[in-house]
Amino acid sequence: MYLNARQSAIALLISALVVPAGATYAAALAAPSISISALGNANAGAAAIDDASAQFYNPAALSWLNRQQFTFSLMVADANVNFTNGTSQGTSETIAGAPISGGDEGDPVKATPVPMAYYAYPINDQLTAGLGISAPYTIAGHFSEDWIGRYDGIESQTIALNINPAISWKPTNQMSFGFGVSGQYFSLQRRKAADQIAGVHFIANTLADDQLKAAPIQNGCKSMTDCSDAKNPEEAKRKLDLAVKNIESIRNGVNKSLDDLVGANDANNDGEVAFEGDDFSFGYNLGMMYQPNRSHRFGFAYRSQIKHQIKGKLDWTVSENATKIKDIGDLVHLVLDEVLFVDSKAEAQMTTPATASLHSYHQISPNLSLLSDLTWTEWSVIQEIRVNILSLLNDSLTPANLKNTLRLSLASNYQYSPSLLLRAGYAFDQSPVQDEYRSPSLPDSDRQMLSVGAAWQLSKTQTIDFAGSMILFKTAEVNYNDWAGQDTPPPALGEGGFTGSKHTTRGTFESQAWLLGVQYNHKF
């Protein structure tokens, strides 16, 4: 999975993508750093303005680069994600109350390279133009096919390409202002298991309950035991009893055929749903820098939210094992494959949240500098994720109830020698996920980031940066039911319903992430 637009998470959110049928949204889905020099300072170095990549954090930084320069970064992210089934509230279970069987999560996060490039061009003494091409939201991951959380996600890939031209104006030697436009291409792919046989079991029993509730009125009676208002009370009661008997007979027949399969919860009997979609949208960023003297610099930056209307296709697969269901296998497979779970178009909104940050740089001595950054992220714009499924099925709805967050980063740079600069940094990053709303698709938690890095000057015009970070996530407990925020499982069909496996997942996630990167800087 990939992580956090707060630039400090990695790999725990692999399945947190916008997709239909009970999926969740990638609230904290972003790359942990947007350059290797920033990675070495745990993202505290926006006011240090080490190279052209500083423009991503604050476009006003461009004015402080007095030469044309190019920066290319390559970051590799990897993580370890462990899931333990069960909490004090119980273990994971299907909509029918049967335990979800399956294996462990496997190795869902593989080492993934993320490239980035930046360019700065001084136009004159006051104006500097820049261009950044980055991948702030990029990841791919694959859980085991039969893992216990397969109804929340098995395989996913998110690719976001951000193209950000910017310009900076420096009216005085102490102040600069910057503005940029972000054009962002966003592509999503996701695949998850679907507990379709349990779904048929649920639909059949729900329909039977609805028919039983309607039976007295349909037969002229007040209730199951009172037909006194009918023209012929005895005949009305006889017809009512016969209708109830027929409904229960059909219900019992379906349950007899399905109960063993539902109770076993064999992953081989699952269906699948896959989503693929993309969008291109725009946002903006702006900032200012103030340098009262050569030893101190302060900055403020704002990056707008970007609203994506993701349009794509939904591809359902029905297990051939459905045909083996006793007595009604062919009928169940027909209903699943040609009535309920037909391929269709689907649409969903995904908003990357706005951020605002304050950052500072302080030259304490000729060799030592201190850096800081405080970033606020407006995750509260994401309260729910609704996916419009353009077929017989109802929409998918996932409550998110995200909260706004702060990230504090502190760092230092030490000029060890004329050609070697050493970096170190620490960051604490709040999670936008509230404990009571945490899901297996978004098992996010507070995290700490520890970083080290170095810059080696090859010549007067060339520098190479190296950095590494470790991200430690707080243990995340999940007690999640796929009920679209309702107190009981909603129907998949008809008014007031929502599509999903309607299962319950309980367990704990323990995760760590590692980041390594190299960067080349060239001044012209």
PDB file of N, CA, C and O in Angstrom, residues 56-111:
ATOM      1  N   PHE A  56       8.335  22.133  -4.220  1.00  0.00           N
ATOM      2  CA  PHE A  56       7.124  21.368  -3.947  1.00  0.00           C
ATOM      3  C   PHE A  56       6.514  21.800  -2.618  1.00  0.00           C
ATOM      4  O   PHE A  56       5.301  21.974  -2.498  1.00  0.00           O
ATOM      5  N   TYR A  57       7.350  21.982  -1.601  1.00  0.00           N
ATOM      6  CA  TYR A  57       6.858  22.359  -0.280  1.00  0.00           C
ATOM      7  C   TYR A  57       6.478  23.829  -0.217  1.00  0.00           C
ATOM      8  O   TYR A  57       5.565  24.208   0.515  1.00  0.00           O
ATOM      9  N   ASN A  58       7.213  24.685  -0.967  1.00  0.00           N
ATOM     10  CA  ASN A  58       6.932  26.118  -0.946  1.00  0.00           C
ATOM     11  C   ASN A  58       7.441  26.727  -2.249  1.00  0.00           C
ATOM     12  O   ASN A  58       8.656  26.815  -2.466  1.00  0.00           O
ATOM     13  N   PRO A  59       6.541  27.168  -3.140  1.00  0.00           N
ATOM     14  CA  PRO A  59       6.997  27.719  -4.418  1.00  0.00           C
ATOM     15  C   PRO A  59       7.816  28.996  -4.266  1.00  0.00           C
ATOM     16  O   PRO A  59       8.589  29.351  -5.162  1.00  0.00           O
ATOM     17  N   ALA A  60       7.673  29.694  -3.125  1.00  0.00           N
ATOM     18  CA  ALA A  60       8.472  30.900  -2.890  1.00  0.00           C
ATOM     19  C   ALA A  60       9.950  30.579  -2.712  1.00  0.00           C
ATOM     20  O   ALA A  60      10.801  31.480  -2.793  1.00  0.00           O
ATOM     21  N   ALA A  61      10.280  29.308  -2.470  1.00  0.00           N
ATOM     22  CA  ALA A  61      11.682  28.916  -2.315  1.00  0.00           C
ATOM     23  C   ALA A  61      12.473  29.100  -3.598  1.00  0.00           C
ATOM     24  O   ALA A  61      13.706  29.226  -3.569  1.00  0.00           O
ATOM     25  N   LEU A  62      11.802  29.130  -4.746  1.00  0.00           N
ATOM     26  CA  LEU A  62      12.497  29.260  -6.023  1.00  0.00           C
ATOM     27  C   LEU A  62      13.352  30.522  -6.084  1.00  0.00           C
ATOM     28  O   LEU A  62      14.428  30.531  -6.700  1.00  0.00           O
ATOM     29  N   SER A  63      12.889  31.600  -5.459  1.00  0.00           N
ATOM     30  CA  SER A  63      13.618  32.869  -5.537  1.00  0.00           C
ATOM     31  C   SER A  63      14.982  32.816  -4.872  1.00  0.00           C
ATOM     32  O   SER A  63      15.838  33.668  -5.136  1.00  0.00           O
ATOM     33  N   TRP A  64      15.196  31.851  -4.004  1.00  0.00           N
ATOM     34  CA  TRP A  64      16.452  31.779  -3.262  1.00  0.00           C
ATOM     35  C   TRP A  64      17.455  30.851  -3.940  1.00  0.00           C
ATOM     36  O   TRP A  64      18.542  30.607  -3.424  1.00  0.00           O
ATOM     37  N   LEU A  65      17.080  30.328  -5.096  1.00  0.00           N
ATOM     38  CA  LEU A  65      18.007  29.536  -5.915  1.00  0.00           C
ATOM     39  C   LEU A  65      18.562  30.468  -6.998  1.00  0.00           C
ATOM     40  O   LEU A  65      17.862  30.831  -7.933  1.00  0.00           O
ATOM     41  N   ASN A  66      19.815  30.865  -6.858  1.00  0.00           N
ATOM     42  CA  ASN A  66      20.350  31.905  -7.735  1.00  0.00           C
ATOM     43  C   ASN A  66      20.954  31.374  -9.028  1.00  0.00           C
ATOM     44  O   ASN A  66      21.516  32.132  -9.814  1.00  0.00           O
ATOM     45  N   ARG A  67      20.836  30.067  -9.254  1.00  0.00           N
ATOM     46  CA  ARG A  67      21.339  29.496 -10.498  1.00  0.00           C
ATOM     47  C   ARG A  67      20.325  28.509 -11.054  1.00  0.00           C
ATOM     48  O   ARG A  67      19.550  27.895 -10.319  1.00  0.00           O
ATOM     49  N   GLN A  68      20.358  28.356 -12.361  1.00  0.00           N
ATOM     50  CA  GLN A  68      19.553  27.338 -13.012  1.00  0.00           C
ATOM     51  C   GLN A  68      20.014  25.969 -12.510  1.00  0.00           C
ATOM     52  O   GLN A  68      21.216  25.693 -12.446  1.00  0.00           O
ATOM     53  N   GLN A  69      19.061  25.109 -12.129  1.00  0.00           N
ATOM     54  CA  GLN A  69      19.462  23.802 -11.610  1.00  0.00           C
ATOM     55  C   GLN A  69      18.381  22.741 -11.824  1.00  0.00           C
ATOM     56  O   GLN A  69      17.211  23.055 -12.011  1.00  0.00           O
ATOM     57  N   PHE A  70      18.847  21.494 -11.786  1.00  0.00           N
ATOM     58  CA  PHE A  70      17.998  20.331 -12.037  1.00  0.00           C
ATOM     59  C   PHE A  70      18.222  19.319 -10.922  1.00  0.00           C
ATOM     60  O   PHE A  70      19.359  19.098 -10.477  1.00  0.00           O
ATOM     61  N   THR A  71      17.145  18.712 -10.447  1.00  0.00           N
ATOM     62  CA  THR A  71      17.220  17.705  -9.391  1.00  0.00           C
ATOM     63  C   THR A  71      16.442  16.469  -9.815  1.00  0.00           C
ATOM     64  O   THR A  71      15.291  16.578 -10.256  1.00  0.00           O
ATOM     65  N   PHE A  72      17.066  15.317  -9.675  1.00  0.00           N
ATOM     66  CA  PHE A  72      16.379  14.049  -9.936  1.00  0.00           C
ATOM     67  C   PHE A  72      16.516  13.157  -8.711  1.00  0.00           C
ATOM     68  O   PHE A  72      17.624  12.930  -8.206  1.00  0.00           O
ATOM     69  N   SER A  73      15.385  12.648  -8.209  1.00  0.00           N
ATOM     70  CA  SER A  73      15.372  11.796  -7.010  1.00  0.00           C
ATOM     71  C   SER A  73      14.788  10.435  -7.336  1.00  0.00           C
ATOM     72  O   SER A  73      13.869  10.322  -8.149  1.00  0.00           O
ATOM     73  N   LEU A  74      15.308   9.425  -6.668  1.00  0.00           N
ATOM     74  CA  LEU A  74      14.740   8.083  -6.758  1.00  0.00           C
ATOM     75  C   LEU A  74      14.644   7.520  -5.346  1.00  0.00           C
ATOM     76  O   LEU A  74      15.665   7.324  -4.672  1.00  0.00           O
ATOM     77  N   MET A  75      13.412   7.274  -4.889  1.00  0.00           N
ATOM     78  CA  MET A  75      13.169   6.742  -3.558  1.00  0.00           C
ATOM     79  C   MET A  75      12.591   5.335  -3.667  1.00  0.00           C
ATOM     80  O   MET A  75      11.744   5.075  -4.522  1.00  0.00           O
ATOM     81  N   VAL A  76      13.037   4.449  -2.799  1.00  0.00           N
ATOM     82  CA  VAL A  76      12.516   3.089  -2.740  1.00  0.00           C
ATOM     83  C   VAL A  76      11.873   2.886  -1.376  1.00  0.00           C
ATOM     84  O   VAL A  76      12.490   3.160  -0.342  1.00  0.00           O
ATOM     85  N   ALA A  77      10.608   2.439  -1.378  1.00  0.00           N
ATOM     86  CA  ALA A  77       9.856   2.245  -0.146  1.00  0.00           C
ATOM     87  C   ALA A  77       9.524   0.771   0.035  1.00  0.00           C
ATOM     88  O   ALA A  77       9.154   0.082  -0.905  1.00  0.00           O
ATOM     89  N   ASP A  78       9.654   0.296   1.261  1.00  0.00           N
ATOM     90  CA  ASP A  78       9.287  -1.076   1.601  1.00  0.00           C
ATOM     91  C   ASP A  78       8.697  -1.071   3.000  1.00  0.00           C
ATOM     92  O   ASP A  78       8.909  -0.130   3.779  1.00  0.00           O
ATOM     93  N   ALA A  79       7.952  -2.109   3.338  1.00  0.00           N
ATOM     94  CA  ALA A  79       7.304  -2.145   4.645  1.00  0.00           C
ATOM     95  C   ALA A  79       7.008  -3.571   5.070  1.00  0.00           C
ATOM     96  O   ALA A  79       6.946  -4.493   4.250  1.00  0.00           O
ATOM     97  N   ASN A  80       6.802  -3.718   6.355  1.00  0.00           N
ATOM     98  CA  ASN A  80       6.391  -4.989   6.944  1.00  0.00           C
ATOM     99  C   ASN A  80       5.044  -4.772   7.621  1.00  0.00           C
ATOM    100  O   ASN A  80       4.908  -3.904   8.481  1.00  0.00           O
ATOM    101  N   VAL A  81       4.031  -5.549   7.204  1.00  0.00           N
ATOM    102  CA  VAL A  81       2.675  -5.417   7.735  1.00  0.00           C
ATOM    103  C   VAL A  81       2.238  -6.755   8.306  1.00  0.00           C
ATOM    104  O   VAL A  81       2.222  -7.759   7.592  1.00  0.00           O
ATOM    105  N   ASN A  82       1.898  -6.789   9.578  1.00  0.00           N
ATOM    106  CA  ASN A  82       1.445  -8.017  10.238  1.00  0.00           C
ATOM    107  C   ASN A  82       0.034  -7.821  10.781  1.00  0.00           C
ATOM    108  O   ASN A  82      -0.244  -6.829  11.466  1.00  0.00           O
ATOM    109  N   PHE A  83      -0.847  -8.778  10.476  1.00  0.00           N
ATOM    110  CA  PHE A  83      -2.219  -8.733  10.961  1.00  0.00           C
ATOM    111  C   PHE A  83      -2.486  -9.937  11.850  1.00  0.00           C
ATOM    112  O   PHE A  83      -2.195 -11.071  11.475  1.00  0.00           O
ATOM    113  N   THR A  84      -3.045  -9.691  13.035  1.00  0.00           N
ATOM    114  CA  THR A  84      -3.436 -10.757  13.959  1.00  0.00           C
ATOM    115  C   THR A  84      -4.950 -10.749  14.087  1.00  0.00           C
ATOM    116  O   THR A  84      -5.542  -9.724  14.469  1.00  0.00           O
ATOM    117  N   ASN A  85      -5.591 -11.865  13.773  1.00  0.00           N
ATOM    118  CA  ASN A  85      -7.046 -11.940  13.799  1.00  0.00           C
ATOM    119  C   ASN A  85      -7.560 -11.955  15.233  1.00  0.00           C
ATOM    120  O   ASN A  85      -7.056 -12.675  16.090  1.00  0.00           O
ATOM    121  N   GLY A  86      -8.585 -11.125  15.477  1.00  0.00           N
ATOM    122  CA  GLY A  86      -9.255 -11.151  16.774  1.00  0.00           C
ATOM    123  C   GLY A  86      -8.858 -10.016  17.692  1.00  0.00           C
ATOM    124  O   GLY A  86      -7.712  -9.570  17.718  1.00  0.00           O
ATOM    125  N   THR A  87      -9.868  -9.504  18.436  1.00  0.00           N
ATOM    126  CA  THR A  87      -9.653  -8.511  19.487  1.00  0.00           C
ATOM    127  C   THR A  87     -10.488  -8.947  20.690  1.00  0.00           C
ATOM    128  O   THR A  87     -11.079 -10.036  20.694  1.00  0.00           O
ATOM    129  N   SER A  88     -10.571  -8.077  21.678  1.00  0.00           N
ATOM    130  CA  SER A  88     -11.387  -8.393  22.849  1.00  0.00           C
ATOM    131  C   SER A  88     -12.865  -8.498  22.501  1.00  0.00           C
ATOM    132  O   SER A  88     -13.647  -9.066  23.267  1.00  0.00           O
ATOM    133  N   GLN A  89     -13.257  -7.973  21.332  1.00  0.00           N
ATOM    134  CA  GLN A  89     -14.660  -8.033  20.909  1.00  0.00           C
ATOM    135  C   GLN A  89     -14.985  -9.282  20.101  1.00  0.00           C
ATOM    136  O   GLN A  89     -16.136  -9.490  19.711  1.00  0.00           O
ATOM    137  N   GLY A  90     -13.978 -10.114  19.831  1.00  0.00           N
ATOM    138  CA  GLY A  90     -14.227 -11.337  19.083  1.00  0.00           C
ATOM    139  C   GLY A  90     -13.298 -11.465  17.897  1.00  0.00           C
ATOM    140  O   GLY A  90     -12.293 -10.761  17.793  1.00  0.00           O
ATOM    141  N   THR A  91     -13.660 -12.379  16.980  1.00  0.00           N
ATOM    142  CA  THR A  91     -12.859 -12.597  15.777  1.00  0.00           C
ATOM    143  C   THR A  91     -13.643 -12.163  14.543  1.00  0.00           C
ATOM    144  O   THR A  91     -14.813 -11.794  14.620  1.00  0.00           O
ATOM    145  N   SER A  92     -13.002 -12.216  13.404  1.00  0.00           N
ATOM    146  CA  SER A  92     -13.633 -11.802  12.155  1.00  0.00           C
ATOM    147  C   SER A  92     -14.721 -12.797  11.759  1.00  0.00           C
ATOM    148  O   SER A  92     -14.557 -14.013  11.925  1.00  0.00           O
ATOM    149  N   GLU A  93     -15.836 -12.282  11.202  1.00  0.00           N
ATOM    150  CA  GLU A  93     -16.946 -13.161  10.857  1.00  0.00           C
ATOM    151  C   GLU A  93     -17.704 -12.639   9.647  1.00  0.00           C
ATOM    152  O   GLU A  93     -17.677 -11.445   9.330  1.00  0.00           O
ATOM    153  N   THR A  94     -18.398 -13.565   8.975  1.00  0.00           N
ATOM    154  CA  THR A  94     -19.186 -13.222   7.796  1.00  0.00           C
ATOM    155  C   THR A  94     -20.510 -12.604   8.216  1.00  0.00           C
ATOM    156  O   THR A  94     -20.846 -12.529   9.403  1.00  0.00           O
ATOM    157  N   ILE A  95     -21.295 -12.186   7.226  1.00  0.00           N
ATOM    158  CA  ILE A  95     -22.603 -11.620   7.499  1.00  0.00           C
ATOM    159  C   ILE A  95     -23.512 -12.620   8.207  1.00  0.00           C
ATOM    160  O   ILE A  95     -24.407 -12.250   8.970  1.00  0.00           O
ATOM    161  N   ALA A  96     -23.256 -13.918   7.969  1.00  0.00           N
ATOM    162  CA  ALA A  96     -24.068 -14.966   8.596  1.00  0.00           C
ATOM    163  C   ALA A  96     -23.573 -15.314   9.990  1.00  0.00           C
ATOM    164  O   ALA A  96     -24.138 -16.195  10.650  1.00  0.00           O
ATOM    165  N   GLY A  97     -22.517 -14.669  10.464  1.00  0.00           N
ATOM    166  CA  GLY A  97     -21.980 -14.949  11.787  1.00  0.00           C
ATOM    167  C   GLY A  97     -20.969 -16.066  11.822  1.00  0.00           C
ATOM    168  O   GLY A  97     -20.495 -16.437  12.907  1.00  0.00           O
ATOM    169  N   ALA A  98     -20.614 -16.621  10.673  1.00  0.00           N
ATOM    170  CA  ALA A  98     -19.610 -17.693  10.629  1.00  0.00           C
ATOM    171  C   ALA A  98     -18.209 -17.091  10.677  1.00  0.00           C
ATOM    172  O   ALA A  98     -17.966 -16.022  10.123  1.00  0.00           O
ATOM    173  N   PRO A  99     -17.270 -17.764  11.346  1.00  0.00           N
ATOM    174  CA  PRO A  99     -15.899 -17.250  11.380  1.00  0.00           C
ATOM    175  C   PRO A  99     -15.305 -17.182   9.973  1.00  0.00           C
ATOM    176  O   PRO A  99     -15.517 -18.080   9.159  1.00  0.00           O
ATOM    177  N   ILE A 100     -14.591 -16.092   9.676  1.00  0.00           N
ATOM    178  CA  ILE A 100     -13.899 -15.992   8.399  1.00  0.00           C
ATOM    179  C   ILE A 100     -12.630 -16.820   8.477  1.00  0.00           C
ATOM    180  O   ILE A 100     -11.773 -16.599   9.330  1.00  0.00           O
ATOM    181  N   SER A 101     -12.538 -17.800   7.591  1.00  0.00           N
ATOM    182  CA  SER A 101     -11.343 -18.645   7.570  1.00  0.00           C
ATOM    183  C   SER A 101     -10.344 -18.070   6.578  1.00  0.00           C
ATOM    184  O   SER A 101     -10.697 -17.291   5.689  1.00  0.00           O
ATOM    185  N   GLY A 102      -9.095 -18.451   6.719  1.00  0.00           N
ATOM    186  CA  GLY A 102      -8.086 -17.969   5.779  1.00  0.00           C
ATOM    187  C   GLY A 102      -6.711 -17.943   6.392  1.00  0.00           C
ATOM    188  O   GLY A 102      -6.520 -18.230   7.586  1.00  0.00           O
ATOM    189  N   GLY A 103      -5.737 -17.565   5.575  1.00  0.00           N
ATOM    190  CA  GLY A 103      -4.357 -17.538   6.009  1.00  0.00           C
ATOM    191  C   GLY A 103      -3.938 -16.157   6.476  1.00  0.00           C
ATOM    192  O   GLY A 103      -4.759 -15.293   6.774  1.00  0.00           O
ATOM    193  N   ASP A 104      -2.592 -15.952   6.523  1.00  0.00           N
ATOM    194  CA  ASP A 104      -2.085 -14.656   6.959  1.00  0.00           C
ATOM    195  C   ASP A 104      -2.020 -13.692   5.781  1.00  0.00           C
ATOM    196  O   ASP A 104      -2.411 -14.006   4.660  1.00  0.00           O
ATOM    197  N   GLU A 105      -1.500 -12.510   6.059  1.00  0.00           N
ATOM    198  CA  GLU A 105      -1.509 -11.447   5.055  1.00  0.00           C
ATOM    199  C   GLU A 105      -0.447 -11.612   3.978  1.00  0.00           C
ATOM    200  O   GLU A 105      -0.498 -10.970   2.922  1.00  0.00           O
ATOM    201  N   GLY A 106       0.515 -12.509   4.199  1.00  0.00           N
ATOM    202  CA  GLY A 106       1.603 -12.671   3.239  1.00  0.00           C
ATOM    203  C   GLY A 106       2.583 -11.513   3.342  1.00  0.00           C
ATOM    204  O   GLY A 106       2.820 -10.956   4.416  1.00  0.00           O
ATOM    205  N   ASP A 107       3.153 -11.111   2.210  1.00  0.00           N
ATOM    206  CA  ASP A 107       4.079  -9.970   2.163  1.00  0.00           C
ATOM    207  C   ASP A 107       3.469  -8.923   1.240  1.00  0.00           C
ATOM    208  O   ASP A 107       3.840  -8.810   0.066  1.00  0.00           O
ATOM    209  N   PRO A 108       2.510  -8.135   1.754  1.00  0.00           N
ATOM    210  CA  PRO A 108       1.721  -7.284   0.871  1.00  0.00           C
ATOM    211  C   PRO A 108       2.480  -6.132   0.234  1.00  0.00           C
ATOM    212  O   PRO A 108       2.101  -5.643  -0.828  1.00  0.00           O
ATOM    213  N   VAL A 109       3.539  -5.654   0.880  1.00  0.00           N
ATOM    214  CA  VAL A 109       4.233  -4.476   0.370  1.00  0.00           C
ATOM    215  C   VAL A 109       5.603  -4.876  -0.161  1.00  0.00           C
ATOM    216  O   VAL A 109       6.450  -5.365   0.575  1.00  0.00           O
ATOM    217  N   LYS A 110       5.799  -4.683  -1.427  1.00  0.00           N
ATOM    218  CA  LYS A 110       7.085  -4.962  -2.057  1.00  0.00           C
ATOM    219  C   LYS A 110       7.855  -3.653  -2.258  1.00  0.00           C
ATOM    220  O   LYS A 110       7.262  -2.579  -2.387  1.00  0.00           O
ATOM    221  N   ALA A 111       9.188  -3.743  -2.286  1.00  0.00           N
ATOM    222  CA  ALA A 111      10.009  -2.566  -2.528  1.00  0.00           C
ATOM    223  C   ALA A 111       9.625  -1.940  -3.862  1.00  0.00           C
ATOM    224  O   ALA A 111       9.597  -2.617  -4.893  1.00  0.00           O
TER     225      ALA A 111
END
